[in-house]
């Protein structure tokens, strides 16, 4: 994969989506309440098999059977954190990839500490917006007022590289252009539409889609992450042609993700190596 | 009802739906986080009155006023299990029907034990997919990898009959053909579309719809269960004619359930006695 | 604002919506599981920034940064109540408006007591259906069987005025005509469509929209509440022209709220002073 040219991303993304559809990876999600519905439907429409299971009692039996794990701290409480940590540890122990979504990482010291502890459990991928990745990289509270980003993704490139190097994870920063880096390579994925920001949990859901893509190619997390982000963006681009606002975009986005074909992927995927 | 011929199912299903619309039964749901939105909307569109209430403190006052109870273990934790058991006991004590959805029953020993304990509290109906019903009937873990079934419904007919006889419940196994049995009679409901499997919580929601139908005719749980499954399938068949994928099917399914008329029910319901 | 004539409500409502769109107030929501998805999407489509954050640990850092707080007791448990109270106290302490949705207040004594304790924490606005407001005003259990109202809004005018006077809150009673009162003034907002009752969490979501409107004009809670109710109703009226049932209405409602323009607001808003 090293040195893949711009021309190769389309076939690569299509190949990974095809593998998700064929293998239907089981993706365990420990995620916030707001996102569960959309996340499960995004995973199903991409061909994956979602399972929202978070009880400490069953993690030792369940997590080792999952093909990937997605942890999202959106509606974090101290009651859920132990299960998040236990599941992450089990995933690592059993060689399963896991993906972290550090929602609103900088909104409180409790939240930042929880995210930092999760990063220490060696996620395969971390996906956040600019403010979240900067908060994590700098370990500082207060970079954004809520769950929405106060920074664009380009502001966070250096923070993302730094976080990738310190954590060992591929780091993705979503925004007008999605940035993906493993600390050495940096790619930009330019698919998607601005109206996605007016639909709750689209960021959470694309993190779960990354988990599904990484599940079918865990040794190429950089490429799988960029591909998942781009495919989701392509589905949004196809969806917006039929949409009249955020709610109809949500419907058409999922329909498009379900029906997307090779020609659309090859002609639309816009991923470029930036370094 | 005993010995009802194939010709009578359409009018029966229509009669039950009409009673749901007229009586608007209060259906208490203790269900997983993923399903709450769709389940409430399915119940509302069918004419029922959903109430997602699960706090131990208010069950003694609330559950006796409900017309039926739906318990779904999808996002089970040890914190919720006591309320599920208390609500089930209250329903039985007050002569109210209750319906169990043993989501992913075989995914862990914790989950299987919880489901078994709930079955011991004498549900009126148990609705699951093939793998879930087989896990419950055999009391074995590991029959499916996640929440999706690894078996089709026809594989589970004998397991369903066995579970019905041992539990005293009507057992429904959903799949390409839905199987309904009380241990003696077996019916098949052949409505529905495959794309429903790509929408999260459709199985959970049809379980709640069964609760609404059983609420208006609790002494005929076998017929009410088959009718609810068939009506939901008919709404999906009507919905798919307008759908372009799973998300638009979800929209049209609910719209169709809300608007479905007698002619559509009579012409489309496909329930047959198999034994 | 005192003495605003009927002719001025349209421009006022449009002005408030414009300010929500421009300022994008951060609205913290501690709400029931059923409503989270729709509530977040309604806030986003109106231009606000929702944050579903309810952990006790981070309230002291987070709530003071929010521009308004929405508390909804729909899926209340004893585990969530302390966070609701703490957040309400923090909002008052920091001069931030907060809005209470006393879902099913009369369904149990536990729930009624919780709602009464929250009312004692001086919400800026209380929004409920007729049965809920009557239960709160009379402090009595049993006025409605579930979460749906057994009374229409006009039945509850005196109860609403009494509750407004005793609590210091603006009280809104939603129904065919929405009633808004501060105990002295009474306004009626006649926008909306009956089919909204067949979509779960529309009442919860309009409460959150009230919070967004109050956030941008906290000293005029009466006017902001009436405007939010009317704008939501206008979006529903625009949505129903394209809808075929409750699920498509939900989609078109959100799309309409996102796209609604000045001409539609000015021509459609129907708010009248009733006293």
Tab-separated table of C-alpha atoms in Angstrom, chain A residues 23-26 33 36-37 40-41 44-45 47-58 61-62 65 67 79-80 242 250-252 254-256 258, chain B residues 33-34 37-38 73-79 104 107-111 141 145-148 195 197-201 243-251:
chain	number	residue	atom	x	y	z
A	23	UNK	CA	-18.001	-10.926	5.070
A	24	UNK	CA	-20.579	-8.956	7.070
A	25	UNK	CA	-18.185	-8.294	9.947
A	26	UNK	CA	-19.669	-8.271	13.436
A	33	UNK	CA	-27.658	6.923	23.114
A	36	UNK	CA	-27.401	4.078	18.271
A	37	UNK	CA	-30.176	4.096	15.717
A	40	UNK	CA	-26.783	0.510	13.482
A	41	UNK	CA	-28.533	1.471	10.259
A	44	UNK	CA	-26.417	-2.583	8.195
A	45	UNK	CA	-26.685	-0.617	4.974
A	47	UNK	CA	-23.314	-4.818	4.842
A	48	UNK	CA	-21.885	-5.146	8.362
A	49	UNK	CA	-23.580	-6.688	11.385
A	50	UNK	CA	-23.879	-4.270	14.325
A	51	UNK	CA	-24.242	-5.336	17.947
A	52	UNK	CA	-24.801	-2.744	20.655
A	53	UNK	CA	-23.625	-4.719	23.676
A	54	UNK	CA	-22.046	-3.014	26.658
A	55	UNK	CA	-22.654	-5.052	29.802
A	56	UNK	CA	-19.492	-5.908	31.700
A	57	UNK	CA	-20.853	-9.378	32.419
A	58	UNK	CA	-20.885	-10.525	28.826
A	61	UNK	CA	-17.657	-13.969	25.931
A	62	UNK	CA	-18.821	-11.476	23.330
A	65	UNK	CA	-16.167	-12.998	18.734
A	67	UNK	CA	-14.534	-8.581	14.211
A	79	UNK	CA	-21.118	3.676	34.920
A	80	UNK	CA	-20.236	2.997	31.305
A	242	UNK	CA	-32.427	13.832	-3.812
A	250	UNK	CA	-30.319	11.145	6.217
A	251	UNK	CA	-32.747	8.819	4.445
A	252	UNK	CA	-31.053	9.124	1.061
A	254	UNK	CA	-28.429	5.371	3.996
A	255	UNK	CA	-30.235	4.283	0.850
A	256	UNK	CA	-27.230	5.376	-1.215
A	258	UNK	CA	-26.823	0.435	0.646
B	33	UNK	CA	-31.784	1.743	23.405
B	34	UNK	CA	-31.415	1.060	19.687
B	37	UNK	CA	-37.502	5.290	18.519
B	38	UNK	CA	-38.697	2.818	15.883
B	73	UNK	CA	-33.147	-7.658	26.315
B	74	UNK	CA	-31.154	-6.084	23.467
B	75	UNK	CA	-28.888	-3.779	25.473
B	76	UNK	CA	-29.182	-5.800	28.655
B	77	UNK	CA	-27.222	-4.940	31.770
B	78	UNK	CA	-27.483	-6.171	35.319
B	79	UNK	CA	-28.966	-2.773	36.223
B	104	UNK	CA	-29.112	-12.473	20.955
B	107	UNK	CA	-24.519	-14.527	22.685
B	108	UNK	CA	-23.356	-14.980	26.284
B	109	UNK	CA	-24.132	-17.067	29.329
B	110	UNK	CA	-25.222	-13.922	31.224
B	111	UNK	CA	-27.738	-13.142	28.518
B	141	UNK	CA	-24.711	-20.325	24.145
B	145	UNK	CA	-22.302	-14.644	16.411
B	146	UNK	CA	-24.287	-11.514	17.187
B	147	UNK	CA	-27.821	-10.233	17.017
B	148	UNK	CA	-28.443	-11.488	13.491
B	195	UNK	CA	-34.822	-5.758	3.094
B	197	UNK	CA	-33.213	-7.209	7.838
B	198	UNK	CA	-31.200	-4.147	6.811
B	199	UNK	CA	-33.198	-1.876	9.134
B	200	UNK	CA	-32.270	-2.073	12.782
B	201	UNK	CA	-34.966	-2.882	15.336
B	243	UNK	CA	-38.616	2.484	-1.294
B	244	UNK	CA	-35.175	2.947	-2.778
B	245	UNK	CA	-33.279	1.346	0.094
B	246	UNK	CA	-33.546	0.485	3.774
B	247	UNK	CA	-34.011	4.029	5.103
B	248	UNK	CA	-36.830	4.935	2.749
B	249	UNK	CA	-38.372	1.514	3.395
B	250	UNK	CA	-38.422	2.371	7.095
B	251	UNK	CA	-40.306	5.572	6.351
